[in-house]
Short mmCIF file of C-alpha atoms in Angstrom, two decimals:
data_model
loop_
_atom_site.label_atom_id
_atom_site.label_comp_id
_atom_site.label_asym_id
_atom_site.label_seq_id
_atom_site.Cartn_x
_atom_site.Cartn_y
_atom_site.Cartn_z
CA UNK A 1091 16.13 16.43 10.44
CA UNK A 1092 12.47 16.77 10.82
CA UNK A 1093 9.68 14.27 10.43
CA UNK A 1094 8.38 15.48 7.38
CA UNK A 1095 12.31 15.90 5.48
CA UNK A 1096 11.01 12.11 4.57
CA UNK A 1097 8.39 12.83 2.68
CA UNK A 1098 9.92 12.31 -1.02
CA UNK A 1099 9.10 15.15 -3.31
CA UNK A 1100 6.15 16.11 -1.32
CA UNK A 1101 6.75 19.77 -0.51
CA UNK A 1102 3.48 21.06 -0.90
CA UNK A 1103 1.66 18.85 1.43
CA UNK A 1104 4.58 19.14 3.80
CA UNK A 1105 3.81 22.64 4.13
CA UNK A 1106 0.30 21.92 4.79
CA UNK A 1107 1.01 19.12 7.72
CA UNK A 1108 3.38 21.69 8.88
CA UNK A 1109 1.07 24.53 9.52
CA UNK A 1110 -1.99 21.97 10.67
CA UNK A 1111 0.85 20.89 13.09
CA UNK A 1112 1.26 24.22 14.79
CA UNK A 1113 -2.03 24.85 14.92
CA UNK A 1114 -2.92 21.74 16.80
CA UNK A 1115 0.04 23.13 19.14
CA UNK A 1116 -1.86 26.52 19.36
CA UNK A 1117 -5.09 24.50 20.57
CA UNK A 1118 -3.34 22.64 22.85
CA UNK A 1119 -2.64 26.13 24.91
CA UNK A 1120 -6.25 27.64 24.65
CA UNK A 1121 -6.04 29.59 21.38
CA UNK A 1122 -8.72 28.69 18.30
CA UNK A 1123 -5.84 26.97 16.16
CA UNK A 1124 -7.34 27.57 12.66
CA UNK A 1125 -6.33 25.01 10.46
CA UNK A 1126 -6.40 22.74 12.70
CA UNK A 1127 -9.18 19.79 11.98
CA UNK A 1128 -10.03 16.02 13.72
CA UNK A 1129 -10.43 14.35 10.16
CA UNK A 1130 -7.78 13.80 7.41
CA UNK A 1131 -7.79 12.05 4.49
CA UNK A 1132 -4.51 11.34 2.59
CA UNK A 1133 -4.84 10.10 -1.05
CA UNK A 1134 -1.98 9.88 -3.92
CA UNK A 1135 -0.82 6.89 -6.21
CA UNK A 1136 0.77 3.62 -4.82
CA UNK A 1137 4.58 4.51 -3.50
CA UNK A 1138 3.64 8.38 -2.88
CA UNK A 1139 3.88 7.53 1.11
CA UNK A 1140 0.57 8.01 1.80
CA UNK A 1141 1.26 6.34 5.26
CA UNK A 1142 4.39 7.63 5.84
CA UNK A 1143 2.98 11.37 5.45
CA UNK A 1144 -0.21 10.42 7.74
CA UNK A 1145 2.80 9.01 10.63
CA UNK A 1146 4.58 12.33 10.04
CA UNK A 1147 1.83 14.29 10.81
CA UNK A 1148 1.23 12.37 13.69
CA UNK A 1149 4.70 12.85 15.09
CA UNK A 1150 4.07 16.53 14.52
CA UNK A 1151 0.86 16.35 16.73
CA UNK A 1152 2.72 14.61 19.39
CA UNK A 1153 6.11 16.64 19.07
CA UNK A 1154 6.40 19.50 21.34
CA UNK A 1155 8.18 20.80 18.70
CA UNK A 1156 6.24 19.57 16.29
CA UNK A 1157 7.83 16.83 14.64
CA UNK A 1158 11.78 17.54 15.64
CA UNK A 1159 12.51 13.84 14.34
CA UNK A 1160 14.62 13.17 17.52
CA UNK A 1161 13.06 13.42 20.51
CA UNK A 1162 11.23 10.32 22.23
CA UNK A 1163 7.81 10.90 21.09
CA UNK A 1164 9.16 10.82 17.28
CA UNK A 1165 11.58 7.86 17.66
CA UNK A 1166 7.66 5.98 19.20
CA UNK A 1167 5.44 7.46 16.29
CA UNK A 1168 8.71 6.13 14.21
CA UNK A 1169 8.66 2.31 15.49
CA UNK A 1170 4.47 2.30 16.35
CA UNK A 1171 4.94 2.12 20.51
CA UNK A 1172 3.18 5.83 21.01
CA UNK A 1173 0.66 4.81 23.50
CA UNK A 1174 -1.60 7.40 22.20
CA UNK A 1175 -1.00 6.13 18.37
CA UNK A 1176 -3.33 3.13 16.67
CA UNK A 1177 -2.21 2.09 13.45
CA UNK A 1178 -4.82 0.48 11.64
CA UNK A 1179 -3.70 -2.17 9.04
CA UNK A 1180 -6.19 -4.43 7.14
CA UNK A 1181 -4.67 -7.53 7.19
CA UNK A 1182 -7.51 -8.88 4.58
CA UNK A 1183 -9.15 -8.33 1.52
CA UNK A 1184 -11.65 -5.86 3.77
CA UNK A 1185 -12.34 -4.26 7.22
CA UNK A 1186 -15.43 -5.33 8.84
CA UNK A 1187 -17.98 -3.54 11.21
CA UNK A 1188 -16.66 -5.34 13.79
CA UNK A 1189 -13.52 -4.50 13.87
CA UNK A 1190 -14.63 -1.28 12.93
CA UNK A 1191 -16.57 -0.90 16.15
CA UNK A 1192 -14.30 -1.98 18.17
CA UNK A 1193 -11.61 0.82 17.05
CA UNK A 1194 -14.46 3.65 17.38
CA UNK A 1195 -14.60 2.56 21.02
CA UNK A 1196 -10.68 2.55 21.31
CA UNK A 1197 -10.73 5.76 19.55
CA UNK A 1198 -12.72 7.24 22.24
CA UNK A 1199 -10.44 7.10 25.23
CA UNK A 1200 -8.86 10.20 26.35
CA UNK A 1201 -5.44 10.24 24.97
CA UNK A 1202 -2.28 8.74 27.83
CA UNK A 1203 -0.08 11.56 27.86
CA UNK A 1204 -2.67 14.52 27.24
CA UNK A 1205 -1.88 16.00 23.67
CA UNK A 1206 -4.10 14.06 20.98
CA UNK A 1207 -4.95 10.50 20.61
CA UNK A 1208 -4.50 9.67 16.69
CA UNK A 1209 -6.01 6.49 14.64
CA UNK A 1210 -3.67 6.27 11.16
CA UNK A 1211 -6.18 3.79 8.99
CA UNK A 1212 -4.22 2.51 6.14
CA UNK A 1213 -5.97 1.27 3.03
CA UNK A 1214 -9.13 2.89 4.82
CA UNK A 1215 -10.58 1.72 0.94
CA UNK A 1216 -10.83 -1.55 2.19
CA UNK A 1217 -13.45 -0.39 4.86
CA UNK A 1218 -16.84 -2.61 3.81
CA UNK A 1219 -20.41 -0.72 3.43
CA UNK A 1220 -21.29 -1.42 7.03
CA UNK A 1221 -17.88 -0.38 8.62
CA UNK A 1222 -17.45 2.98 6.65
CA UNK A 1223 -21.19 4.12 7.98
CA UNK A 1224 -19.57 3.19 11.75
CA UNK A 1225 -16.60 5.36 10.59
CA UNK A 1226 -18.73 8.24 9.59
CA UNK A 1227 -20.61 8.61 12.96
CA UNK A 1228 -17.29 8.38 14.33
CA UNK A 1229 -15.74 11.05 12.44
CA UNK A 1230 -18.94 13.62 12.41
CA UNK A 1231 -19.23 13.75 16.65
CA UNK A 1232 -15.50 12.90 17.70
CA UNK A 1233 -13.85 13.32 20.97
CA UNK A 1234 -12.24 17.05 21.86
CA UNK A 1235 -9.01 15.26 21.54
CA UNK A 1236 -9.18 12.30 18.78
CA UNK A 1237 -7.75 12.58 15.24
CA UNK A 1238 -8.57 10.35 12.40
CA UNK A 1239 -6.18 9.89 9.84
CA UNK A 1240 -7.15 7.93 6.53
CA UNK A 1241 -5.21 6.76 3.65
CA UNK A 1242 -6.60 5.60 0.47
CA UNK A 1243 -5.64 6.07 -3.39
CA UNK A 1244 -8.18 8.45 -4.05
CA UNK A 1245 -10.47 10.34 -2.83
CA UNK A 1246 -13.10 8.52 -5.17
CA UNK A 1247 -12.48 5.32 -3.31
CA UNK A 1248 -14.38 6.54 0.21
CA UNK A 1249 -17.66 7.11 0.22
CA UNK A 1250 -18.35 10.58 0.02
CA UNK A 1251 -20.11 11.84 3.13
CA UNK A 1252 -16.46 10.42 4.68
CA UNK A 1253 -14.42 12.64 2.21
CA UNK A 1254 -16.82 15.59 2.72
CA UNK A 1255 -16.00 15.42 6.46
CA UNK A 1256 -12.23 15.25 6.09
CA UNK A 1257 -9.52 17.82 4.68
CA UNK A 1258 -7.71 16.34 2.15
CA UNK A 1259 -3.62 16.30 2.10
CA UNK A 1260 -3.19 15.06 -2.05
CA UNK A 1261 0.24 13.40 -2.52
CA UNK A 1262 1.68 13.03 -6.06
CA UNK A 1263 4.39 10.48 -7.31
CA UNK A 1264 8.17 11.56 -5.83
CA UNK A 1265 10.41 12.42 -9.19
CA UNK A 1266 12.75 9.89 -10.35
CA UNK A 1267 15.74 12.06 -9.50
CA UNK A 1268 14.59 12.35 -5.60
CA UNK A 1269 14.11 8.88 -5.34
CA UNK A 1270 16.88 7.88 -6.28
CA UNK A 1271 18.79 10.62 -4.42
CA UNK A 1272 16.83 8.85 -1.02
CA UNK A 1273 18.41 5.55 -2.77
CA UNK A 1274 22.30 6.83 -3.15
CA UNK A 1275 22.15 8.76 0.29
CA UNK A 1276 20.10 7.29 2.75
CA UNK A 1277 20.75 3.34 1.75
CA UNK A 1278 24.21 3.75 0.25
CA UNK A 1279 22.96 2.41 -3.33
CA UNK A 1280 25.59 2.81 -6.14
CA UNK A 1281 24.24 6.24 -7.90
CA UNK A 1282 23.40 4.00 -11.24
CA UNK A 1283 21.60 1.41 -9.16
CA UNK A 1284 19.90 4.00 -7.71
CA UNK A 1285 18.61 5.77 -11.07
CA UNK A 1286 17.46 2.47 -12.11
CA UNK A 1287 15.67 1.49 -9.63
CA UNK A 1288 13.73 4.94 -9.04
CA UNK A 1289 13.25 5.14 -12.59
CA UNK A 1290 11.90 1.27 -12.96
CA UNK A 1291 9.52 2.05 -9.82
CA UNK A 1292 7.78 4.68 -11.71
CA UNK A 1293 8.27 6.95 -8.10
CA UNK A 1294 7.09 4.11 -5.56
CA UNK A 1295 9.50 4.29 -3.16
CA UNK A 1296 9.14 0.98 -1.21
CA UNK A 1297 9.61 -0.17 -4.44
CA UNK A 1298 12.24 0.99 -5.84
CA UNK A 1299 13.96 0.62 -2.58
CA UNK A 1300 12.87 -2.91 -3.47
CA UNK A 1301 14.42 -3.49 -6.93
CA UNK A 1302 17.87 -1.87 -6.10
CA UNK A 1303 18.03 -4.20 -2.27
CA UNK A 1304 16.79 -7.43 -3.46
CA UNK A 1305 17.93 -9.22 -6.35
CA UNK A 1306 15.25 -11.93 -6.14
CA UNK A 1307 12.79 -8.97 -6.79
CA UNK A 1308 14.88 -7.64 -9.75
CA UNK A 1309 14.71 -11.39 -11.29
CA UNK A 1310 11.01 -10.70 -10.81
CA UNK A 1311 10.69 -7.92 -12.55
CA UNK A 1312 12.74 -9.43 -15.47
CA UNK A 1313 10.34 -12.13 -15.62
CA UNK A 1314 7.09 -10.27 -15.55
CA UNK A 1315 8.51 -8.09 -18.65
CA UNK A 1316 9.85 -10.83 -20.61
CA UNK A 1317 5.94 -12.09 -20.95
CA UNK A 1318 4.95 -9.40 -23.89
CA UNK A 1319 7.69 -11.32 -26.06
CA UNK A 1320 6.84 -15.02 -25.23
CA UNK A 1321 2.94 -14.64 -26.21
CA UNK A 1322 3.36 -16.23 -29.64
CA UNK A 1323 0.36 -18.99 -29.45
CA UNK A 1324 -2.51 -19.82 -27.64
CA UNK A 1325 -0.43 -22.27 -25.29
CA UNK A 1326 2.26 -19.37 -25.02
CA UNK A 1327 -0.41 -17.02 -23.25
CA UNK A 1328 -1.43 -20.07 -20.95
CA UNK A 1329 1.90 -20.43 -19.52
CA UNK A 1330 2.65 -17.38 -19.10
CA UNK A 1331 -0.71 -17.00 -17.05
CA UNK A 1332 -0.12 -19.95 -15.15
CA UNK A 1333 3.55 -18.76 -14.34
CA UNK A 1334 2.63 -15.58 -12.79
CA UNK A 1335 -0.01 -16.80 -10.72
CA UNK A 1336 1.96 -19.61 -9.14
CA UNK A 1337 4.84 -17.37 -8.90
CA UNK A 1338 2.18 -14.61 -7.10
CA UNK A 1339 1.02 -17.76 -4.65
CA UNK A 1340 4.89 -18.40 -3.72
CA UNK A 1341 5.98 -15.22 -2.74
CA UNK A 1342 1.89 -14.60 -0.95
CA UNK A 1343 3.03 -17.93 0.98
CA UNK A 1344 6.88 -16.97 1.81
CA UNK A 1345 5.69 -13.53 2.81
CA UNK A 1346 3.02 -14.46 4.91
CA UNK A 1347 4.09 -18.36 6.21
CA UNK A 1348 6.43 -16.38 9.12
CA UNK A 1349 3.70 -14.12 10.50
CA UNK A 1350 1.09 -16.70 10.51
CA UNK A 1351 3.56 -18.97 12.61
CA UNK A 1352 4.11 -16.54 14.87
CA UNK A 1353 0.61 -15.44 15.29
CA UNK A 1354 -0.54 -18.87 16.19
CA UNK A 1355 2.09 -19.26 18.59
CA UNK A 1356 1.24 -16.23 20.79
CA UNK A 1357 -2.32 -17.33 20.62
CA UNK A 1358 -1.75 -20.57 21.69
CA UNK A 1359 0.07 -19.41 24.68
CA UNK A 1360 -2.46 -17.13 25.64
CA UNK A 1361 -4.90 -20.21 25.56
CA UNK A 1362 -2.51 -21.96 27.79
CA UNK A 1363 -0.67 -24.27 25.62
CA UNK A 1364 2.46 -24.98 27.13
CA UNK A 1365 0.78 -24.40 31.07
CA UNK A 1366 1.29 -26.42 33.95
CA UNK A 1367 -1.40 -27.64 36.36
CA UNK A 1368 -3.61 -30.57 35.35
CA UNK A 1369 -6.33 -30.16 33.28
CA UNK A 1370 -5.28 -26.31 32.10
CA UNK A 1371 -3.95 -26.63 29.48
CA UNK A 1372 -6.69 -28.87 27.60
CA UNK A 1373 -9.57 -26.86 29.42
CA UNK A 1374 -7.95 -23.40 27.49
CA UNK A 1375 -6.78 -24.96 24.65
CA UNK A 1376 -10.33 -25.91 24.18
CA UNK A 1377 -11.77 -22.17 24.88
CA UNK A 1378 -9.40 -20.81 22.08
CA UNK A 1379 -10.54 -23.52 19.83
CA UNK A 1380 -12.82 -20.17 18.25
CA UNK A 1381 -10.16 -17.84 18.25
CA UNK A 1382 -8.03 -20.22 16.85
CA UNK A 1383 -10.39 -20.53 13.88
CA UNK A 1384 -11.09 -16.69 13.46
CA UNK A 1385 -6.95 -16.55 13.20
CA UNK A 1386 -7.03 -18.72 10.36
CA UNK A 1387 -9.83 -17.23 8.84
CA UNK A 1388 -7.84 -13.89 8.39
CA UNK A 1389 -4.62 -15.40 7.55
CA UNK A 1390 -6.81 -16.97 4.63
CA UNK A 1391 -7.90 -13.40 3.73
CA UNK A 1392 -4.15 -11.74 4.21
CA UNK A 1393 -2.88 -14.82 2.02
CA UNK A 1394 -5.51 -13.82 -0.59
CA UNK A 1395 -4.92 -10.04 -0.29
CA UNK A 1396 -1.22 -10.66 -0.82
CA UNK A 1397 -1.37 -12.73 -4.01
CA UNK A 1398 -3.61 -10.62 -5.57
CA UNK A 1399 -1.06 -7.47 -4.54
CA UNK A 1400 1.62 -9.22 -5.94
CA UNK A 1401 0.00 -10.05 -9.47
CA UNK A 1402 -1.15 -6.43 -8.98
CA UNK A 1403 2.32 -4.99 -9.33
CA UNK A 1404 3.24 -7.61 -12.01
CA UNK A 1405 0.64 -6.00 -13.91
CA UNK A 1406 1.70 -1.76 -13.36
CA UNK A 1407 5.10 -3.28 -14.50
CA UNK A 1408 3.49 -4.49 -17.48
CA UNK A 1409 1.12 -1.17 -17.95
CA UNK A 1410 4.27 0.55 -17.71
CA UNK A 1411 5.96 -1.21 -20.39
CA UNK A 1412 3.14 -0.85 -22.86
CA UNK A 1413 3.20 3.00 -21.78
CA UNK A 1414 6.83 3.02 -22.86
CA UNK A 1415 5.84 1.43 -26.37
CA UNK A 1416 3.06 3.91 -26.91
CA UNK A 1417 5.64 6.84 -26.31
CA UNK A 1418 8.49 5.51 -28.65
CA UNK A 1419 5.15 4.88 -31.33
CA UNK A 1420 4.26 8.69 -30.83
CA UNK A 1421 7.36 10.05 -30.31
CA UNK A 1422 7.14 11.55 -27.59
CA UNK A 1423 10.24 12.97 -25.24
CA UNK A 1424 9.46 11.62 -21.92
CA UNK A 1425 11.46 9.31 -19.87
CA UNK A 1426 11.00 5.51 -20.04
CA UNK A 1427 10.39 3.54 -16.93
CA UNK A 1428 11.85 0.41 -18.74
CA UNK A 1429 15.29 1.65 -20.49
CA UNK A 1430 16.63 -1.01 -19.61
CA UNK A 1431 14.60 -2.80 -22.31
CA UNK A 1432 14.88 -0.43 -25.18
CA UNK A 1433 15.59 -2.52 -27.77
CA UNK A 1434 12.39 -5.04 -26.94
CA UNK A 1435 10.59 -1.70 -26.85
CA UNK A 1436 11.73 -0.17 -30.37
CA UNK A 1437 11.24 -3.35 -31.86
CA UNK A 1438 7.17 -3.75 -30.66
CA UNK A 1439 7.04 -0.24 -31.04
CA UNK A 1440 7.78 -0.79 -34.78
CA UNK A 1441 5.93 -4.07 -35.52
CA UNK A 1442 2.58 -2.70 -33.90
CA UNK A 1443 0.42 0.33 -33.73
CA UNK A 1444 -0.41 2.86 -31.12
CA UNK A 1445 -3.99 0.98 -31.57
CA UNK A 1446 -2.33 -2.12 -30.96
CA UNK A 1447 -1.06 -1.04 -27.72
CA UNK A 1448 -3.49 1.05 -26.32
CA UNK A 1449 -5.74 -2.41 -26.64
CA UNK A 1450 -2.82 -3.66 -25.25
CA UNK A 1451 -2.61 -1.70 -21.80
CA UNK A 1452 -6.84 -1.54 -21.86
CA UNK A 1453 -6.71 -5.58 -21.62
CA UNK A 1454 -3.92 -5.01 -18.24
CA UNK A 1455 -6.76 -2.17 -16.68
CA UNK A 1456 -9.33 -4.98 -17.46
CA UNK A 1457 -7.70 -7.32 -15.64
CA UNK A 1458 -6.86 -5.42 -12.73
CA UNK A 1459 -10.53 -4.70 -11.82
CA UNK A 1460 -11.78 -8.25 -12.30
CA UNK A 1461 -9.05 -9.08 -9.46
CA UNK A 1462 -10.36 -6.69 -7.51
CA UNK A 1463 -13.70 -7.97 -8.22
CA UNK A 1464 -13.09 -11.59 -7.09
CA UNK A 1465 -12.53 -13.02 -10.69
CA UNK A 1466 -10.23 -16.50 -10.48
CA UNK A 1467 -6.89 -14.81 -10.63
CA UNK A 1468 -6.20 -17.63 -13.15
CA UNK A 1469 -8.66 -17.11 -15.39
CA UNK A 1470 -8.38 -12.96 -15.76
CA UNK A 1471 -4.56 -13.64 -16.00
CA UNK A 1472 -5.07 -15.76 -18.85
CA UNK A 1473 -8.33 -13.37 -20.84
CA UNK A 1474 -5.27 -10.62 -20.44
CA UNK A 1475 -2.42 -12.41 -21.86
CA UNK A 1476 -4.94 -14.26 -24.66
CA UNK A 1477 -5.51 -10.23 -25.29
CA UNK A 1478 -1.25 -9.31 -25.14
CA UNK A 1479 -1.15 -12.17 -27.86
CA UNK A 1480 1.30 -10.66 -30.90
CA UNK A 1481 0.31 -11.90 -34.25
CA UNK A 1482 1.54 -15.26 -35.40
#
């Protein structure tokens, strides 16, 4: 099976990758490879597999048969050990011109085993001001041999002398029967499981793979759509706030509390901690004193980045079960993400308006940006459900 058989319900950008693929081949022996370009730029909604499209392609660059899914160079692209692949992750609530720099200067090395050297920049949205100007000098006079490829939600989100310089590979959101067909086949998930969880997921495939693996995140979900029913008073729409933030701020911390451990550690043995000879291992200690500080500085920011995720996704679930109501109010024959629910979803569906709930879902969108704007998460939690409230 080949690298890009992965790509969920993708067929049409599959085709593309494919074709860019042999073309980079075709350059690689002399010819002109048309097609063939040093920028991407993947885009598509949360769960498409942006990322996992941008490390197929990258397989396919390195492949000799472009992308075979078998052979040594895929199984490295596969686990992130290519020595000629950087995967870019922003750890934080941005990406810096420093760090920024410091990858165009990386970038620039001639690749280890002679085909292409490839940067994959996920969440390239998260690139600040300063570090997507870097990017763009980077990206209009590259090396012969460097490919960048970015990943962001849309194309809207880079700035647009970036997007002008890149072709665009547009992924859409994988249909609930092909999810759930990855599901049943490839993780052994009981077929009804499998439909649930695809169809719950709304097509994100980490997701849904998620909800049908992990029972604590199933009692999440649960929880997050048992709110629309328990804001009956002022005090209600308070607690419910309150419990989704501090149940956001547990999972940020029991996500995150392992990789920060282990990140100090290795840092403080690089410092020397642990050395023998006298004086060494205060004298180093004391030098990483800075880095130390810069480490939890960014753990700060990854903590914060995760929280904010997490009540993200609370509130899609929520969108999604507002969505649902609206459909049921207009009658309309499309499939509900939240079946599971029905009978919560007939009965608001019947005791409100379409008005009602488009307010409803407008007060969730509202929300969402002041998060992304730096509001208190506790405060826009609490405006939203205050705006959820069902009449007394």
């Amino acid at each position: 099976m080949g690298v890009f058989d992965d790509l969920v319900g993708q067929e049409q950008a599959a085709l593309t990758l494919r074709r860019a693929a042999a073309a980079g081949a075709e350059i690689l022996a002399g010819g002109r490879g048309a097609g063939m370009t040093h920028a991407w730029l993947f885009t598509g909604p949360p769960g498409s597999g942006r990322e996992e499209a941008a490390r197929a392609f990258a397989a396919a660059l390195f492949c000799p048969d472009q992308g075979c899914g078998h052979c040594d160079l895929c199984h490295q692209v596969a686990i992130g050990s290519h020595p000629d692949l950087e995967i870019v992750r922003p750890q934080g609530l941005s990406y810096g011109i420093k760090d920024t720099r410091q990858l165009i200067l990386r970038a620039a090395g001639a690749p280890t085993l002679g085909r292409w050297r490839v940067v994959l920049f996920e969440d390239a949205d998260r690139a600040t001001e300063g570090a997507s100007n870097a990017l763009l000098k980077a990206i209009e006079e590259p090396p012969p041999r460097t490919v960048w490829l970015l990943c962001a939600p849309a194309p809207d989100d880079m700035m647009i002398t970036i997007r002008s310089r890149c072709r665009q590979v547009t992924l859409v959101t994988p249909p609930t029967a092909a999810v759930a067909h990855v599901l049943a086949t490839r993780e052994n998930v009981p077929p009804a499981m499998a439909e649930f969880a695809a169809r719950a997921a709304q097509g994100h495939i980490d997701r849904a793979r998620r909800l049908a693996l992990d029972e604590e995140a199933r009692k999440r979900r649960d929880a997050v759509l048992s709110i629309p029913r328990s804001l009956t008073g002022v005090a209600e729409c308070v607690t419910a706030a309150e419990r989704l933030v501090k149940t956001a701020e547990e999972e940020a911390a029991a996500v995150t509390a392992v990789l920060n451990e282990s990140e100090v550690t290795e840092l403080r043995k690089i410092y020397g901690e642990g050395s023998s000879g006298k004086g060494l291992n205060k004298g180093l200690i004391r030098g990483g004193a800075g880095a130390l500080k810069d480490l939890e500085d960014r753990q700060k920011s990854r903590a914060t980045r995760t929280k904010r995720d997490v009540i993200d996704t609370a509130l899609l679930d929520l969108v999604a079960f507002y969505r649902d109501v609206l459909a049921v109010q207009f009658g309309a024959r499309v499939e509900l993400a939240n079946e599971d629910r029905g009978n919560e979803i007939e009965g608001l569906a019947r005791s409100s308006t379409p008005e009602d709930t488009l307010r409803r879902i407008d007060a969730i969108m509202r929300c969402r940006e002041r998060l992304a704007a730096n509001v208190n998460p506790q405060m826009a939690v609490e405006a939203m459900t205050l705006s959820l409230r069902r009449p007394g």
